[in-house]
């Protein structure tokens, strides 16, 4: 594991509490968790780290399910039978429409197989550990305003736009 300069004394890490809507500190060795910064924290370095490594992101996404999806059904179709290759082709068409200026939200409402389509694909804020790992990895790699390439999960294939 490469050394992480987060301003915290090793091996402390910082996590996000969804219920309390704030960060907390966790020691993976002792399993201790606490609200206060651990003794010896470099507050300035921690703040800089958090600016560059968000604990949570807010994303929109467009999901195209296919016959191999974990749940091949949605509001659009009780029984989704298109192949993964066809689903990827559909996302590629949507990528072209995004590039020609159509809004992500309007395309999510038109085509996404996720229940979030009603809100233009908005998943709200999520932290690490909440979404399937390939989705999380892609989402946390995006800058605010950026859209991913095609991302595969057990649910199907996605386009992801980070908005916060
Ligand atoms: O899991 C859900 C609900 C996701 C959601 C989160 C927060 C707000 C609204 C929706 N829907 C699945 C499809 C699906 N699979 C996903 C995998 C990663 C992110 C979003 C996803 N959406 C399905 O419908 O099969």
XYZ file of C-alpha atoms and ligand atoms in Angstrom:
189
model
C 0.000 0.000 0.000
C 1.661 3.299 -1.022
C 2.174 5.862 1.775
C -0.858 8.164 1.902
C -0.118 11.765 3.002
C -3.449 12.715 4.509
C -2.088 14.616 7.525
C -3.260 11.886 9.891
C -0.933 9.793 12.055
C -0.698 6.325 10.462
C -2.717 4.172 10.197
C -5.678 6.493 10.802
C -8.012 7.129 7.837
C -10.891 9.529 7.302
C -14.338 8.296 6.268
C -17.788 9.794 5.703
C -20.733 9.080 8.027
C -23.904 9.084 5.898
C -26.146 9.164 8.956
C -24.346 12.115 10.607
C -23.452 13.723 7.272
C -19.867 14.444 8.349
C -16.412 12.941 8.310
C -15.083 10.730 11.083
C -11.734 9.107 11.775
C -11.106 5.367 11.770
C -8.098 3.311 12.833
C -8.124 0.054 10.799
C -5.676 -1.598 13.247
C -7.526 -0.910 16.497
C -10.953 -0.506 14.790
C -11.350 2.662 16.855
C -13.519 5.412 15.346
C -13.958 8.975 16.555
C -15.283 12.383 15.456
C -12.220 14.372 16.588
C -8.994 14.517 14.585
C -6.538 12.037 16.152
C -3.669 13.341 18.279
C -0.856 14.537 16.000
C -2.984 15.359 12.960
C -1.570 18.002 10.598
C -4.823 19.942 10.124
C -3.617 21.888 7.052
C -2.429 18.743 5.264
C -5.721 17.003 6.116
C -7.761 19.850 4.638
C -5.607 19.837 1.483
C -5.952 16.036 1.230
C -9.740 16.234 1.543
C -9.891 18.905 -1.160
C -8.126 16.494 -3.533
C -9.731 13.229 -2.328
C -13.470 13.785 -1.842
C -15.091 11.455 0.704
C -18.285 11.501 -1.330
C -19.364 12.494 -4.814
C -22.690 13.238 -6.445
C -23.269 11.701 -9.881
C -25.830 11.297 -12.616
C -25.741 8.087 -14.613
C -27.337 6.403 -17.594
C -27.660 2.619 -17.312
C -28.254 0.340 -20.284
C -29.106 -3.117 -18.994
C -28.643 -6.228 -21.129
C -29.419 -9.964 -21.071
C -26.463 -10.586 -18.713
C -27.498 -7.910 -16.194
C -28.033 -8.968 -12.558
C -31.705 -7.867 -12.917
C -32.581 -7.741 -16.649
C -35.753 -5.675 -16.124
C -36.665 -2.019 -15.643
C -39.497 0.510 -16.054
C -38.723 0.305 -19.776
C -39.006 -3.453 -20.194
C -40.155 -6.368 -18.083
C -37.668 -8.640 -19.839
C -34.486 -7.082 -21.229
C -32.975 -9.287 -23.941
C -30.479 -7.077 -25.817
C -26.881 -8.301 -25.751
C -24.091 -6.492 -23.891
C -22.641 -5.486 -27.283
C -25.971 -3.919 -28.303
C -26.181 -2.067 -24.968
C -22.669 -0.698 -25.542
C -23.681 0.414 -29.057
C -26.648 2.277 -27.565
C -24.396 4.055 -25.056
C -22.027 5.012 -27.885
C -24.954 6.636 -29.696
C -25.785 8.528 -26.486
C -22.142 9.654 -26.206
C -22.478 11.224 -29.675
C -25.706 12.984 -28.625
C -23.986 14.307 -25.486
C -21.118 15.602 -27.637
C -23.638 17.343 -29.904
C -25.000 19.213 -26.876
C -27.967 17.243 -25.587
C -28.215 17.307 -21.788
C -27.194 14.301 -19.703
C -30.412 14.587 -17.692
C -32.670 14.465 -20.764
C -30.863 11.395 -22.127
C -31.047 9.647 -18.723
C -34.807 10.272 -18.594
C -35.143 8.913 -22.142
C -32.987 5.807 -21.907
C -31.719 4.805 -18.433
C -32.794 1.436 -17.025
C -32.190 2.632 -13.441
C -35.016 4.011 -11.295
C -32.925 7.195 -10.982
C -34.046 8.036 -14.567
C -36.958 9.975 -13.015
C -34.411 12.452 -11.573
C -32.320 12.732 -14.740
C -30.089 9.889 -13.518
C -29.268 11.626 -10.228
C -27.974 9.164 -7.621
C -27.388 11.860 -5.002
C -24.203 11.802 -2.899
C -22.483 8.520 -2.171
C -19.295 7.592 -0.368
C -16.846 4.739 -0.801
C -18.285 1.328 -0.149
C -21.826 2.174 -1.280
C -21.737 1.364 -5.007
C -20.358 -1.562 -7.019
C -16.573 -1.192 -7.085
C -16.148 -0.556 -10.832
C -18.791 2.187 -10.636
C -17.207 3.727 -7.517
C -13.722 3.643 -9.066
C -14.913 5.435 -12.199
C -17.053 7.971 -10.299
C -14.295 8.972 -7.850
C -11.822 9.379 -10.728
C -14.001 12.059 -12.358
C -13.571 15.789 -11.842
C -16.731 17.806 -11.184
C -18.507 18.275 -14.533
C -16.701 15.386 -16.216
C -18.401 12.392 -17.884
C -16.933 8.874 -17.864
C -16.440 6.492 -20.714
C -18.496 3.280 -20.730
C -18.365 1.608 -17.302
C -19.411 -2.014 -16.741
C -21.048 -3.323 -13.562
C -23.186 -6.360 -12.694
C -26.185 -4.134 -13.452
C -25.194 -3.394 -17.031
C -23.209 -0.661 -18.773
C -23.191 2.969 -17.666
C -22.222 6.520 -18.506
C -21.477 8.537 -15.351
C -21.381 12.308 -14.946
C -19.978 13.740 -11.696
C -21.861 16.896 -10.677
C -20.509 17.526 -7.141
O -29.614 -0.023 -7.709
C -30.485 0.668 -8.204
C -30.969 1.953 -7.535
C -29.818 2.930 -7.611
C -30.220 4.244 -7.040
C -29.427 4.800 -6.048
C -29.768 6.033 -5.533
C -30.909 6.702 -6.013
C -31.697 6.128 -7.001
C -31.358 4.897 -7.525
N -31.040 0.428 -9.365
C -30.699 -0.806 -10.109
C -29.835 -0.406 -11.304
C -28.539 0.221 -10.875
N -27.409 -0.453 -10.716
C -26.459 0.447 -10.348
C -25.093 0.309 -10.063
C -24.366 1.425 -9.696
C -24.966 2.679 -9.627
C -26.330 2.830 -9.924
C -27.071 1.701 -10.274
N -28.383 1.527 -10.597
C -31.958 -1.436 -10.702
O -32.973 -0.719 -10.805
O -31.857 -2.625 -11.061
